[in-house]
Tab-separated table of C-alpha atoms and ligand atoms in Angstrom:
chain	number	residue	atom	x	y	z
A	70	MET	CA	-43.126	-40.693	-38.288
A	71	ASN	CA	-46.364	-39.407	-36.697
A	72	GLU	CA	-46.795	-42.207	-34.178
A	73	CYS	CA	-45.963	-41.564	-30.595
A	74	TRP	CA	-43.761	-44.157	-28.962
A	75	LYS	CA	-43.933	-44.766	-25.224
A	76	ILE	CA	-40.755	-45.980	-23.670
A	77	ALA	CA	-40.216	-47.055	-20.056
A	78	VAL	CA	-36.792	-46.524	-18.566
A	79	ILE	CA	-36.103	-48.530	-15.338
A	80	GLY	CA	-33.549	-46.955	-13.064
A	81	SER	CA	-32.669	-43.270	-12.805
A	82	GLY	CA	-28.864	-43.410	-12.765
A	83	PRO	CA	-26.609	-41.984	-15.517
A	84	ALA	CA	-27.405	-44.732	-18.041
A	85	GLY	CA	-31.159	-44.219	-17.655
A	86	PHE	CA	-30.902	-40.451	-18.054
A	87	TYR	CA	-28.471	-40.677	-21.022
A	88	ALA	CA	-30.934	-43.131	-22.677
A	89	ALA	CA	-33.827	-40.678	-22.094
A	90	GLY	CA	-31.703	-37.771	-23.370
A	91	GLU	CA	-30.835	-39.678	-26.570
A	92	LEU	CA	-34.501	-40.610	-27.135
A	93	PHE	CA	-35.469	-36.956	-26.941
A	94	ARG	CA	-32.727	-35.982	-29.442
A	95	GLN	CA	-34.411	-38.001	-32.226
A	96	LYS	CA	-36.008	-35.408	-34.476
A	97	SER	CA	-37.922	-37.923	-36.662
A	98	TRP	CA	-39.473	-39.781	-33.772
A	99	GLU	CA	-42.130	-38.616	-31.335
A	100	ILE	CA	-41.214	-40.252	-28.019
A	101	LYS	CA	-42.502	-40.109	-24.500
A	102	VAL	CA	-40.382	-41.467	-21.628
A	103	ASP	CA	-41.572	-42.728	-18.246
A	104	MET	CA	-38.696	-43.389	-15.855
A	105	PHE	CA	-39.241	-45.690	-12.818
A	106	GLU	CA	-37.035	-45.657	-9.812
A	107	ARG	CA	-37.130	-47.774	-6.631
A	108	LEU	CA	-36.147	-44.824	-4.396
A	109	PRO	CA	-38.038	-41.484	-4.095
A	110	THR	CA	-34.764	-39.812	-5.165
A	111	PRO	CA	-33.279	-39.892	-8.707
A	112	PHE	CA	-29.737	-40.147	-10.090
A	113	GLY	CA	-28.615	-43.611	-8.798
A	114	LEU	CA	-24.936	-43.792	-7.972
A	115	VAL	CA	-24.481	-40.046	-8.532
A	116	ARG	CA	-26.427	-39.593	-5.275
A	117	GLY	CA	-25.662	-42.913	-3.575
A	118	GLY	CA	-22.181	-43.843	-4.873
A	119	VAL	CA	-20.086	-40.827	-5.808
A	120	ALA	CA	-18.146	-39.803	-2.774
A	121	PRO	CA	-19.569	-36.841	-0.782
A	122	ASP	CA	-16.286	-34.937	-1.164
A	123	HIS	CA	-16.540	-35.176	-4.967
A	124	GLN	CA	-19.216	-32.555	-5.420
A	125	LYS	CA	-17.937	-31.504	-8.870
A	126	ILE	CA	-18.723	-34.937	-10.255
A	127	LYS	CA	-22.244	-34.684	-8.820
A	128	SER	CA	-22.872	-31.561	-10.870
A	129	VAL	CA	-23.773	-33.871	-13.730
A	130	GLN	CA	-27.216	-33.946	-12.035
A	131	LYS	CA	-27.906	-30.586	-13.716
A	132	ILE	CA	-27.751	-32.307	-17.133
A	133	TYR	CA	-30.139	-35.003	-15.918
A	134	THR	CA	-32.501	-32.385	-14.494
A	135	ARG	CA	-32.675	-30.678	-17.886
A	136	ILE	CA	-33.604	-33.998	-19.485
A	137	ALA	CA	-36.258	-34.525	-16.832
A	138	GLU	CA	-37.760	-31.128	-17.621
A	139	ASN	CA	-38.643	-32.248	-21.131
A	140	GLU	CA	-42.416	-32.116	-21.493
A	141	ASN	CA	-42.480	-35.739	-22.716
A	142	PHE	CA	-40.708	-37.051	-19.549
A	143	ARG	CA	-42.296	-38.357	-16.354
A	144	PHE	CA	-40.570	-39.628	-13.247
A	145	PHE	CA	-42.095	-42.338	-10.982
A	146	GLY	CA	-39.949	-42.620	-7.905
A	147	ASN	CA	-40.641	-45.000	-5.050
A	148	VAL	CA	-41.860	-47.581	-7.551
A	149	GLU	CA	-40.119	-50.998	-7.544
A	150	ILE	CA	-40.220	-53.421	-10.490
A	151	GLY	CA	-41.114	-56.812	-9.110
A	152	ARG	CA	-42.967	-55.308	-6.073
A	153	ASP	CA	-45.285	-52.559	-7.405
A	154	ILE	CA	-45.277	-53.175	-11.136
A	155	PHE	CA	-44.115	-56.120	-13.156
A	156	GLN	CA	-42.566	-56.867	-16.517
A	157	ALA	CA	-46.006	-57.758	-17.942
A	158	ASP	CA	-47.387	-54.381	-16.850
A	159	LEU	CA	-44.509	-52.623	-18.560
A	160	LEU	CA	-44.956	-54.527	-21.838
A	161	GLU	CA	-48.697	-53.837	-21.683
A	162	HIS	CA	-48.234	-50.079	-21.267
A	163	TYR	CA	-45.110	-49.327	-23.243
A	164	ASP	CA	-43.656	-49.951	-26.709
A	165	ALA	CA	-40.324	-50.857	-25.274
A	166	VAL	CA	-38.558	-51.013	-21.923
A	167	ILE	CA	-34.927	-50.024	-21.216
A	168	TYR	CA	-33.540	-51.613	-18.006
A	169	SER	CA	-30.694	-49.470	-16.611
A	170	VAL	CA	-30.684	-50.834	-13.059
A	171	GLY	CA	-26.939	-50.854	-12.414
A	172	SER	CA	-25.020	-53.456	-10.388
A	173	PRO	CA	-26.278	-53.155	-6.799
A	174	ALA	CA	-24.580	-56.278	-5.322
A	175	ASP	CA	-20.918	-56.924	-4.609
A	176	ARG	CA	-18.379	-59.641	-5.232
A	177	GLU	CA	-17.013	-61.869	-2.541
A	178	LEU	CA	-13.433	-62.767	-1.812
A	179	GLY	CA	-14.144	-66.397	-0.970
A	180	ILE	CA	-11.787	-66.622	1.982
A	181	PRO	CA	-12.408	-67.851	5.569
A	182	GLY	CA	-13.659	-65.254	7.986
A	183	GLU	CA	-15.196	-63.037	5.335
A	184	ASP	CA	-18.479	-63.167	7.178
A	185	LEU	CA	-17.150	-62.144	10.605
A	186	SER	CA	-18.554	-59.025	12.158
A	187	GLY	CA	-16.317	-56.159	11.119
A	188	SER	CA	-15.827	-57.487	7.622
A	189	HIS	CA	-17.910	-55.476	5.153
A	190	SER	CA	-18.297	-54.854	1.481
A	191	ALA	CA	-17.329	-51.433	0.205
A	192	THR	CA	-20.793	-51.278	-1.331
A	193	GLU	CA	-22.373	-51.234	2.194
A	194	PHE	CA	-19.990	-48.627	3.513
A	195	VAL	CA	-20.342	-46.352	0.461
A	196	ALA	CA	-24.168	-46.601	0.592
A	197	TRP	CA	-24.116	-45.961	4.350
A	198	TYR	CA	-21.960	-42.776	4.204
A	199	ASN	CA	-24.016	-41.543	1.250
A	200	GLY	CA	-27.302	-41.879	3.188
A	201	HIS	CA	-28.930	-44.639	1.150
A	202	PRO	CA	-32.148	-45.529	2.957
A	203	ASP	CA	-31.476	-49.239	2.807
A	204	PHE	CA	-28.138	-48.840	4.565
A	205	CYS	CA	-28.666	-46.029	7.056
A	206	ASP	CA	-28.970	-48.468	10.007
A	207	TYR	CA	-25.721	-50.271	9.288
A	208	LYS	CA	-23.029	-50.084	11.973
A	209	PHE	CA	-19.223	-49.990	11.440
A	210	ASP	CA	-16.879	-50.457	14.379
A	211	LEU	CA	-14.879	-47.253	14.117
A	212	SER	CA	-13.270	-47.957	17.446
A	213	ALA	CA	-10.828	-50.184	15.464
A	214	ARG	CA	-7.246	-48.958	14.999
A	215	ASN	CA	-6.489	-50.758	11.722
A	216	ALA	CA	-8.643	-51.035	8.636
A	217	PHE	CA	-7.824	-53.061	5.512
A	218	VAL	CA	-9.410	-52.182	2.185
A	219	ILE	CA	-9.033	-55.063	-0.260
A	220	GLY	CA	-8.803	-54.048	-3.961
A	221	ILE	CA	-7.330	-50.917	-5.422
A	222	GLY	CA	-9.951	-49.440	-7.762
A	223	ASN	CA	-11.455	-46.016	-7.380
A	224	VAL	CA	-14.113	-47.277	-4.949
A	225	ALA	CA	-11.325	-48.571	-2.613
A	226	LEU	CA	-9.738	-45.161	-2.790
A	227	ASP	CA	-13.021	-43.490	-1.949
A	228	VAL	CA	-13.437	-45.765	1.086
A	229	ALA	CA	-9.900	-45.185	2.351
A	230	ARG	CA	-10.123	-41.392	1.803
A	231	ILE	CA	-13.427	-41.029	3.683
A	232	LEU	CA	-11.931	-43.113	6.522
A	233	ALA	CA	-8.844	-40.956	6.548
A	234	LYS	CA	-10.407	-37.467	6.434
A	235	THR	CA	-10.912	-35.270	9.462
A	236	HIS	CA	-14.274	-34.145	10.748
A	237	GLU	CA	-13.602	-30.642	9.303
A	238	GLU	CA	-12.910	-32.020	5.872
A	239	LEU	CA	-16.019	-34.172	5.911
A	240	ALA	CA	-18.313	-31.563	7.487
A	241	LYS	CA	-18.087	-29.455	4.269
A	242	THR	CA	-19.675	-32.318	2.226
A	243	ASP	CA	-23.121	-33.855	1.955
A	244	ILE	CA	-22.097	-37.039	3.780
A	245	ALA	CA	-25.009	-38.442	5.776
A	246	ASP	CA	-25.267	-36.775	9.179
A	247	TYR	CA	-25.092	-40.081	11.086
A	248	ALA	CA	-21.907	-41.059	9.198
A	249	LEU	CA	-20.375	-37.633	9.945
A	250	GLU	CA	-20.977	-38.172	13.650
A	251	ALA	CA	-19.779	-41.811	13.638
A	252	LEU	CA	-16.598	-40.865	11.717
A	253	ARG	CA	-15.968	-37.971	14.097
A	254	ALA	CA	-15.480	-40.514	16.914
A	255	SER	CA	-13.280	-42.799	14.720
A	256	GLN	CA	-10.216	-44.198	16.399
A	257	LEU	CA	-8.636	-45.425	13.157
A	258	GLU	CA	-4.912	-44.841	12.896
A	259	ASP	CA	-3.819	-47.044	9.960
A	260	ILE	CA	-5.695	-47.721	6.765
A	261	TRP	CA	-4.200	-50.251	4.360
A	262	LEU	CA	-5.063	-50.424	0.668
A	263	VAL	CA	-4.320	-53.950	-0.506
A	264	GLY	CA	-3.703	-54.627	-4.269
A	265	ARG	CA	-3.249	-58.186	-5.420
A	266	ARG	CA	-1.128	-57.072	-8.398
A	267	GLY	CA	1.555	-54.447	-8.853
A	268	PRO	CA	1.362	-50.708	-9.079
A	269	LEU	CA	1.274	-50.841	-12.894
A	270	GLN	CA	-1.938	-52.852	-12.742
A	271	ALA	CA	-3.690	-50.630	-10.239
A	272	ALA	CA	-7.275	-49.819	-11.271
A	273	PHE	CA	-7.420	-46.326	-9.637
A	274	SER	CA	-7.132	-43.042	-11.558
A	275	PRO	CA	-4.320	-40.489	-11.051
A	276	ALA	CA	-6.648	-37.701	-9.914
A	277	GLU	CA	-8.055	-39.890	-7.165
A	278	LEU	CA	-4.596	-41.070	-6.145
A	279	ARG	CA	-3.225	-37.458	-5.989
A	280	GLU	CA	-5.889	-36.525	-3.439
A	281	PHE	CA	-4.138	-38.640	-0.816
A	282	MET	CA	-1.260	-36.238	-0.851
A	283	GLU	CA	-3.551	-33.392	0.203
A	284	LEU	CA	-5.194	-34.998	3.279
A	285	ALA	CA	-5.256	-32.633	6.258
A	286	ASP	CA	-4.324	-35.109	8.976
A	287	ALA	CA	-3.230	-38.345	7.316
A	288	ASP	CA	0.158	-39.285	5.922
A	289	VAL	CA	0.286	-41.520	2.901
A	290	LEU	CA	2.938	-44.180	2.542
A	291	VAL	CA	4.172	-46.679	0.018
A	292	GLU	CA	7.386	-48.642	0.423
A	293	LYS	CA	9.948	-47.985	-2.319
A	294	ASN	CA	10.556	-51.726	-2.847
A	295	LEU	CA	6.922	-52.296	-3.676
A	296	LEU	CA	7.330	-49.899	-6.633
A	297	GLU	CA	10.112	-51.946	-8.147
A	298	LEU	CA	8.529	-53.432	-11.230
A	299	ASP	CA	9.089	-56.986	-12.541
A	300	ALA	CA	10.734	-57.187	-15.993
A	301	GLU	CA	7.370	-57.722	-17.740
A	302	SER	CA	5.680	-54.730	-16.058
A	303	GLN	CA	8.732	-52.558	-16.735
A	304	GLN	CA	8.522	-53.353	-20.387
A	305	ILE	CA	4.804	-52.523	-20.427
A	306	LEU	CA	5.539	-49.230	-18.710
A	307	GLU	CA	8.034	-48.363	-21.412
A	308	THR	CA	5.938	-49.449	-24.336
A	309	ASP	CA	2.155	-49.887	-23.889
A	310	ALA	CA	1.237	-48.257	-20.654
A	311	SER	CA	-1.614	-45.675	-20.752
A	312	ASN	CA	-0.983	-42.057	-19.695
A	313	ASP	CA	-3.022	-42.667	-16.577
A	314	THR	CA	-0.862	-45.631	-15.626
A	315	LYS	CA	2.327	-43.674	-16.173
A	316	LYS	CA	0.923	-40.826	-14.034
A	317	ASN	CA	-0.022	-43.306	-11.299
A	318	ILE	CA	3.559	-44.604	-11.176
A	319	GLU	CA	4.941	-41.046	-11.005
A	320	ILE	CA	2.561	-40.099	-8.143
A	321	LEU	CA	3.346	-43.298	-6.244
A	322	LYS	CA	7.085	-42.493	-6.579
A	323	GLN	CA	6.453	-39.017	-5.125
A	324	ILE	CA	4.532	-40.554	-2.289
A	325	SER	CA	7.374	-42.998	-1.552
A	326	LYS	CA	9.823	-40.072	-1.220
A	327	LYS	CA	7.563	-38.073	1.127
A	328	ASP	CA	8.558	-37.853	4.769
A	329	VAL	CA	6.005	-39.120	7.298
A	330	SER	CA	5.017	-36.058	9.250
A	331	GLY	CA	3.419	-37.661	12.263
A	332	LYS	CA	-0.164	-36.991	11.360
A	333	LYS	CA	-3.055	-38.613	13.223
A	334	ARG	CA	-3.626	-41.242	10.542
A	335	ARG	CA	-1.635	-43.183	7.949
A	336	VAL	CA	-2.831	-44.579	4.587
A	337	HIS	CA	-0.595	-47.375	3.330
A	338	PHE	CA	-0.532	-48.684	-0.235
A	339	LEU	CA	0.349	-52.388	-0.391
A	340	PHE	CA	0.877	-54.147	-3.699
A	341	LEU	CA	1.330	-57.813	-4.709
A	342	THR	CA	-0.655	-58.887	-1.631
A	343	SER	CA	-3.873	-60.904	-1.244
A	344	PRO	CA	-5.801	-61.670	1.965
A	345	VAL	CA	-6.050	-65.428	2.633
A	346	GLU	CA	-7.915	-65.417	5.939
A	347	ILE	CA	-9.758	-63.060	8.247
A	348	SER	CA	-9.935	-64.330	11.775
A	349	GLY	CA	-11.020	-63.401	15.270
A	350	ASN	CA	-13.283	-64.368	18.160
A	351	GLU	CA	-16.761	-63.437	16.733
A	352	LYS	CA	-15.387	-60.271	15.172
A	353	VAL	CA	-12.475	-59.385	12.947
A	354	GLU	CA	-9.149	-59.269	14.851
A	355	LYS	CA	-6.517	-60.381	12.412
A	356	ILE	CA	-5.886	-60.620	8.709
A	357	SER	CA	-3.466	-63.095	7.071
A	358	MET	CA	-2.063	-62.143	3.757
A	359	VAL	CA	0.120	-63.741	1.121
A	360	ARG	CA	2.750	-62.085	-1.086
A	361	ASN	CA	2.076	-62.567	-4.799
A	362	GLN	CA	4.305	-62.615	-7.827
A	363	LEU	CA	3.016	-61.831	-11.303
A	364	VAL	CA	2.834	-64.503	-13.951
A	365	LYS	CA	1.966	-64.067	-17.644
A	366	ARG	CA	-1.429	-65.476	-18.741
A	367	LYS	CA	-2.021	-66.967	-22.197
A	368	ASP	CA	-3.564	-63.664	-23.335
A	369	GLY	CA	-0.416	-61.756	-22.269
A	370	SER	CA	-1.934	-60.096	-19.169
A	371	LEU	CA	-0.189	-60.489	-15.798
A	372	ALA	CA	-2.004	-62.475	-13.091
A	373	PRO	CA	-1.204	-62.704	-9.364
A	374	GLN	CA	0.222	-65.969	-8.136
A	375	ALA	CA	0.670	-66.661	-4.421
A	376	THR	CA	4.203	-67.276	-3.091
A	377	ALA	CA	4.924	-69.023	0.227
A	378	GLU	CA	5.373	-65.641	1.992
A	379	ILE	CA	2.567	-65.201	4.484
A	380	SER	CA	2.183	-62.283	6.867
A	381	GLU	CA	-0.324	-61.487	9.620
A	382	ALA	CA	-1.575	-58.127	10.947
A	383	ALA	CA	-3.962	-56.913	13.589
A	384	ALA	CA	-7.227	-55.723	11.915
A	385	GLY	CA	-10.440	-54.342	13.357
A	386	LEU	CA	-12.171	-53.570	10.064
A	387	VAL	CA	-11.988	-55.167	6.606
A	388	PHE	CA	-13.685	-53.740	3.532
A	389	ARG	CA	-13.706	-55.764	0.345
A	390	SER	CA	-13.736	-53.446	-2.606
A	391	ILE	CA	-13.278	-55.846	-5.453
A	392	GLY	CA	-16.063	-54.713	-7.789
A	393	TYR	CA	-19.843	-54.535	-7.928
A	394	HIS	CA	-22.071	-57.260	-9.335
A	395	GLY	CA	-25.467	-57.133	-11.064
A	396	LYS	CA	-28.668	-58.718	-9.686
A	397	ALA	CA	-31.201	-60.704	-11.687
A	398	LEU	CA	-34.528	-59.039	-12.515
A	399	PRO	CA	-37.772	-61.083	-12.513
A	400	ASP	CA	-38.653	-62.459	-15.975
A	401	LEU	CA	-35.407	-61.432	-17.644
A	402	PRO	CA	-32.470	-63.630	-18.487
A	403	PHE	CA	-29.339	-63.159	-16.366
A	404	ASP	CA	-25.799	-64.290	-16.650
A	405	GLN	CA	-24.660	-65.057	-13.078
A	406	LYS	CA	-20.909	-65.022	-13.930
A	407	SER	CA	-20.747	-61.529	-15.403
A	408	GLY	CA	-23.721	-60.246	-13.427
A	409	THR	CA	-25.283	-58.811	-16.577
A	410	ILE	CA	-28.431	-59.317	-18.661
A	411	PRO	CA	-27.349	-61.059	-21.879
A	412	ASN	CA	-27.656	-58.616	-24.788
A	413	GLU	CA	-26.477	-57.638	-28.199
A	414	CYS	CA	-25.682	-53.934	-28.427
A	415	GLY	CA	-28.220	-53.379	-25.586
A	416	GLN	CA	-30.964	-55.616	-27.079
A	417	VAL	CA	-31.876	-58.358	-24.580
A	418	LYS	CA	-31.336	-61.919	-25.857
A	419	ASP	CA	-32.638	-65.144	-24.412
A	420	PRO	CA	-29.547	-67.405	-24.214
A	421	GLY	CA	-31.664	-70.451	-23.381
A	422	ASN	CA	-33.710	-69.812	-26.497
A	423	GLY	CA	-31.081	-70.055	-29.183
A	424	ASN	CA	-30.053	-66.452	-28.520
A	425	VAL	CA	-33.345	-64.962	-29.773
A	426	LEU	CA	-33.372	-61.207	-29.527
A	427	ARG	CA	-36.312	-59.680	-27.641
A	428	LYS	CA	-37.827	-56.887	-29.736
A	429	ARG	CA	-39.117	-54.666	-26.934
A	430	GLU	CA	-36.631	-55.104	-24.112
A	431	TYR	CA	-33.246	-53.358	-23.869
A	432	VAL	CA	-30.522	-52.727	-21.335
A	433	ALA	CA	-28.054	-49.850	-20.764
A	434	GLY	CA	-25.288	-49.138	-18.235
A	435	TRP	CA	-23.678	-51.582	-15.810
A	436	ILE	CA	-26.438	-54.234	-16.133
A	437	LYS	CA	-25.548	-54.290	-19.846
A	438	ARG	CA	-21.769	-54.257	-19.797
A	439	GLY	CA	-20.733	-54.940	-16.211
A	440	PRO	CA	-19.569	-52.609	-13.445
A	441	VAL	CA	-16.765	-50.746	-15.268
A	442	GLY	CA	-16.257	-47.227	-16.451
A	443	VAL	CA	-16.858	-43.747	-15.146
A	444	ILE	CA	-20.177	-41.797	-15.348
A	445	GLY	CA	-19.493	-40.528	-18.863
A	446	THR	CA	-18.932	-44.059	-20.211
A	447	ASN	CA	-22.662	-44.606	-19.780
A	448	LYS	CA	-23.463	-41.963	-22.443
A	449	GLN	CA	-22.073	-43.847	-25.435
A	450	ASP	CA	-23.396	-47.051	-23.932
A	451	ALA	CA	-26.960	-45.678	-23.688
A	452	VAL	CA	-26.720	-44.067	-27.167
A	453	GLU	CA	-25.838	-47.534	-28.619
A	454	THR	CA	-28.859	-49.119	-26.916
A	455	VAL	CA	-31.303	-46.388	-28.055
A	456	HIS	CA	-30.123	-46.669	-31.718
A	457	ARG	CA	-30.369	-50.455	-31.626
A	458	MET	CA	-33.915	-50.085	-30.309
A	459	LEU	CA	-35.032	-47.622	-33.001
A	460	GLU	CA	-33.346	-49.665	-35.716
A	461	THR	CA	-35.282	-52.716	-34.493
A	462	PHE	CA	-38.560	-50.816	-34.563
A	463	LEU	CA	-37.845	-49.973	-38.221
A	464	ASN	CA	-36.310	-53.262	-39.340
A	465	GLU	CA	-39.117	-55.282	-37.687
A	466	LYS	CA	-41.732	-52.881	-38.997
A	467	LEU	CA	-43.128	-52.521	-35.505
A	468	GLU	CA	-45.889	-49.993	-34.966
A	469	ALA	CA	-46.413	-47.918	-31.869
A	470	ARG	CA	-49.024	-49.763	-29.929
A	471	LYS	CA	-52.244	-47.771	-29.714
A	472	ASN	CA	-54.577	-50.204	-27.955
A	473	TYR	CA	-53.140	-50.352	-24.499
A	474	ALA	CA	-54.972	-52.448	-21.977
A	475	ASN	CA	-54.778	-49.486	-19.647
A	476	PRO	CA	-54.632	-45.955	-21.004
A	477	ASP	CA	-51.908	-44.933	-18.670
A	478	ILE	CA	-49.618	-46.465	-15.984
A	479	VAL	CA	-50.885	-43.853	-13.490
A	480	SER	CA	-54.264	-45.615	-13.261
A	481	LEU	CA	-52.512	-48.901	-12.518
A	482	LEU	CA	-50.263	-47.321	-9.891
A	483	GLU	CA	-53.264	-45.671	-8.273
A	484	LYS	CA	-55.255	-48.885	-8.341
A	485	ARG	CA	-52.376	-50.634	-6.581
A	486	LYS	CA	-52.092	-47.767	-4.100
A	487	VAL	CA	-48.441	-47.073	-4.988
A	488	GLU	CA	-47.301	-43.829	-3.423
A	489	TYR	CA	-45.179	-42.663	-6.377
A	490	VAL	CA	-42.970	-39.558	-6.340
A	491	SER	CA	-42.982	-37.237	-9.379
A	492	PHE	CA	-40.022	-35.172	-10.531
A	493	ALA	CA	-41.775	-32.085	-9.153
A	494	ASP	CA	-41.939	-33.906	-5.775
A	495	TRP	CA	-38.253	-34.615	-6.006
A	496	LYS	CA	-37.516	-30.943	-6.657
A	497	LEU	CA	-39.317	-30.130	-3.390
A	498	LEU	CA	-37.177	-32.671	-1.607
A	499	ASP	CA	-34.039	-31.336	-3.334
A	500	ALA	CA	-34.896	-27.741	-2.351
A	501	HIS	CA	-35.484	-28.870	1.248
A	502	GLU	CA	-32.128	-30.701	1.461
A	503	THR	CA	-30.130	-27.875	-0.135
A	504	ASP	CA	-31.834	-25.183	2.025
A	505	VAL	CA	-30.957	-27.077	5.205
A	506	GLY	CA	-27.445	-27.625	3.799
A	507	GLN	CA	-26.930	-23.946	3.048
A	508	LYS	CA	-27.684	-23.008	6.659
A	509	HIS	CA	-24.824	-25.266	7.720
A	510	GLY	CA	-22.348	-24.335	4.934
A	511	ARG	CA	-22.851	-27.732	3.194
A	512	PRO	CA	-24.077	-28.610	-0.316
A	513	ARG	CA	-27.108	-30.362	1.156
A	514	VAL	CA	-28.164	-32.260	4.280
A	515	LYS	CA	-29.590	-35.584	2.998
A	516	LEU	CA	-32.796	-37.108	4.161
A	517	THR	CA	-31.951	-40.773	4.652
A	518	SER	CA	-35.257	-42.526	5.483
A	519	LEU	CA	-38.072	-43.187	3.095
A	520	ALA	CA	-40.668	-42.103	5.656
A	521	GLU	CA	-38.909	-38.767	6.164
A	522	MET	CA	-38.655	-38.202	2.433
A	523	LEU	CA	-42.309	-38.851	1.846
A	524	SER	CA	-43.317	-36.736	4.788
A	525	VAL	CA	-41.362	-33.749	3.588
A	526	ILE	CA	-42.940	-34.130	0.134
A	527	HIS	CA	-46.396	-34.177	1.735
A	528	GLN	CA	-45.642	-31.116	3.865
A	529	GLU	CA	-44.204	-29.146	1.022
A	530	ASN	CA	-47.146	-30.054	-1.315
A	531	ASN	CA	-49.694	-28.848	1.246
B	182	LIG	P1	-12.575	-51.796	-10.273
B	182	LIG	O1	-12.085	-50.552	-10.890
B	182	LIG	O2	-12.940	-52.946	-11.193
B	182	LIG	O3	-11.476	-52.319	-9.237
B	182	LIG	C1	-11.567	-53.516	-8.562
B	182	LIG	C2	-10.284	-53.838	-7.837
B	182	LIG	O4	-10.488	-55.024	-7.115
B	182	LIG	C3	-9.066	-54.051	-8.697
B	182	LIG	O5	-7.922	-53.545	-8.062
B	182	LIG	C4	-8.988	-55.570	-8.800
B	182	LIG	O6	-7.722	-56.096	-9.008
B	182	LIG	C5	-9.375	-55.939	-7.390
B	182	LIG	N1	-9.881	-57.344	-7.244
B	182	LIG	C6	-10.770	-57.973	-7.950
B	182	LIG	N2	-10.939	-59.247	-7.534
B	182	LIG	C7	-10.089	-59.348	-6.474
B	182	LIG	C8	-9.796	-60.410	-5.576
B	182	LIG	N3	-10.452	-61.540	-5.683
B	182	LIG	N4	-8.857	-60.242	-4.656
B	182	LIG	C9	-8.228	-59.028	-4.529
B	182	LIG	N5	-8.487	-57.968	-5.326
B	182	LIG	C10	-9.383	-58.119	-6.313
B	182	LIG	O7	-13.904	-51.612	-9.406
B	182	LIG	P2	-14.406	-50.445	-8.462
B	182	LIG	O8	-13.302	-49.844	-7.742
B	182	LIG	O9	-15.542	-51.014	-7.720
B	182	LIG	O10	-15.011	-49.358	-9.453
B	182	LIG	C11	-16.057	-49.650	-10.394
B	182	LIG	C12	-16.042	-48.625	-11.519
B	182	LIG	O11	-16.463	-47.364	-11.042
B	182	LIG	C13	-14.626	-48.424	-12.130
B	182	LIG	O12	-14.711	-48.271	-13.513
B	182	LIG	C14	-14.153	-47.114	-11.445
B	182	LIG	O13	-13.187	-46.418	-12.155
B	182	LIG	C15	-15.507	-46.357	-11.325
B	182	LIG	N6	-15.426	-45.378	-10.260
B	182	LIG	C16	-14.907	-44.150	-10.584
B	182	LIG	C17	-14.741	-43.230	-9.625
B	182	LIG	C18	-14.149	-41.844	-9.981
B	182	LIG	O14	-13.974	-41.561	-11.134
B	182	LIG	N7	-13.824	-41.051	-8.970
B	182	LIG	C19	-15.083	-43.453	-8.266
B	182	LIG	C20	-15.588	-44.752	-7.977
B	182	LIG	C21	-15.764	-45.660	-8.980
B	182	LIG	P3	-7.263	-56.704	-10.465
B	182	LIG	O15	-7.003	-55.535	-11.337
B	182	LIG	O16	-6.135	-57.481	-10.112
B	182	LIG	O17	-8.481	-57.491	-10.955
């Protein structure tokens, strides 16, 4: 095939980069990829979501950088779809668009008091400690003694671990400087992880759970009676449980046998418990929780059901960590319930239109399948999307569009005075951050404001 296909990828997280990588792997297609990103910095949740003390996970950036170095790749950072360029511009300049914009919003608990000051989403806290420019001015009242983290997935564990770590532990990471200072003054003593179902249904992974046993100045606790499984869960443990689930139970048992050694902080695992109300005079002071029992749903899974057992506890901070949620994009269909763009194998479909498949618009990653899975899950997801797209080009006998209204998106960006950031610019920023980091024995010191980022790029370019 001698035609050259121009593909726009929206969003520079794992799904976007895996899609670009798969496009470049196609020997029989000549493909150029332009990637657009709202921030001046690439890599999505690898930079803004993965915990700062999980640097090994962040090393996946090297793979994405190799993809970005392909001569047919261009990065346009600091360009927002719906503000700087629009769907119509993309369809005018590209043969197809892959939206891989993730799930930037969060889910709500739907209980009274959730909006009180001191009640936050994990999304806000994670973005704050990771130096995301939109969240760097957020404030968290770390003079509180008790924090409750609702939900027990890996994000909840990240939040609890960052709250529990000492200044020395955090100072070795690339946590945002302002967060390092704020956490240094933290008065927190007790951090509660609250799971609505039992230990067998916990969504966290064993490696993340094990880290709690290695905290420098925080004890970790789980009451033995909370690990007693109901008959149904016990049977699942003996027959169908995954290796990860079995490992989780083993580690929790080890934790329950550990002596409390009087460390500065304590992290408590609570199971079969749901918050029912957060209360206080203008700010969070108290949390009321109900004990749950598990009941079997029609599909065989076990659901939490509230009992009459209510308890109350003093609380200064509450973080809801019950999953991310997608946001609608202008001119694209959106399913509010799942927070995804309706699609078939990554090909966008118009549900209001008799499920017609769009030929030139595709999705990959969390906006395609919902906010589940680890970084690597996005690879097979993006591969599926890319192959569906290329098959559609062939099956529909589409031709690469030669007569573009504008020869190149750059002229449009320049006309609109969009100050876009190239991958070479990002590398200057990256070098700046890592150089400053090295001087302080840290992987990098992040720049956290857009103005600062753009100013460093200007300085380094001149
Ligand atoms: P998650 O894994 O889906 O966990 C969400 C948690 O919230 C579950 O415990 C869930 O309980 C609970 N929950 C949901 N609705 C609730 C409600 N109304 N009340 C109380 N609890 C509720 O989501 P996540 O932690 O945000 O993580 C998102 C994805 O990123 C996951 O696939 C995760 O593994 C991945 N991730 C991985 C890492 C890592 O590998 N280190 C780090 C961070 C994130 P139920 O099970 O009862 O629904």
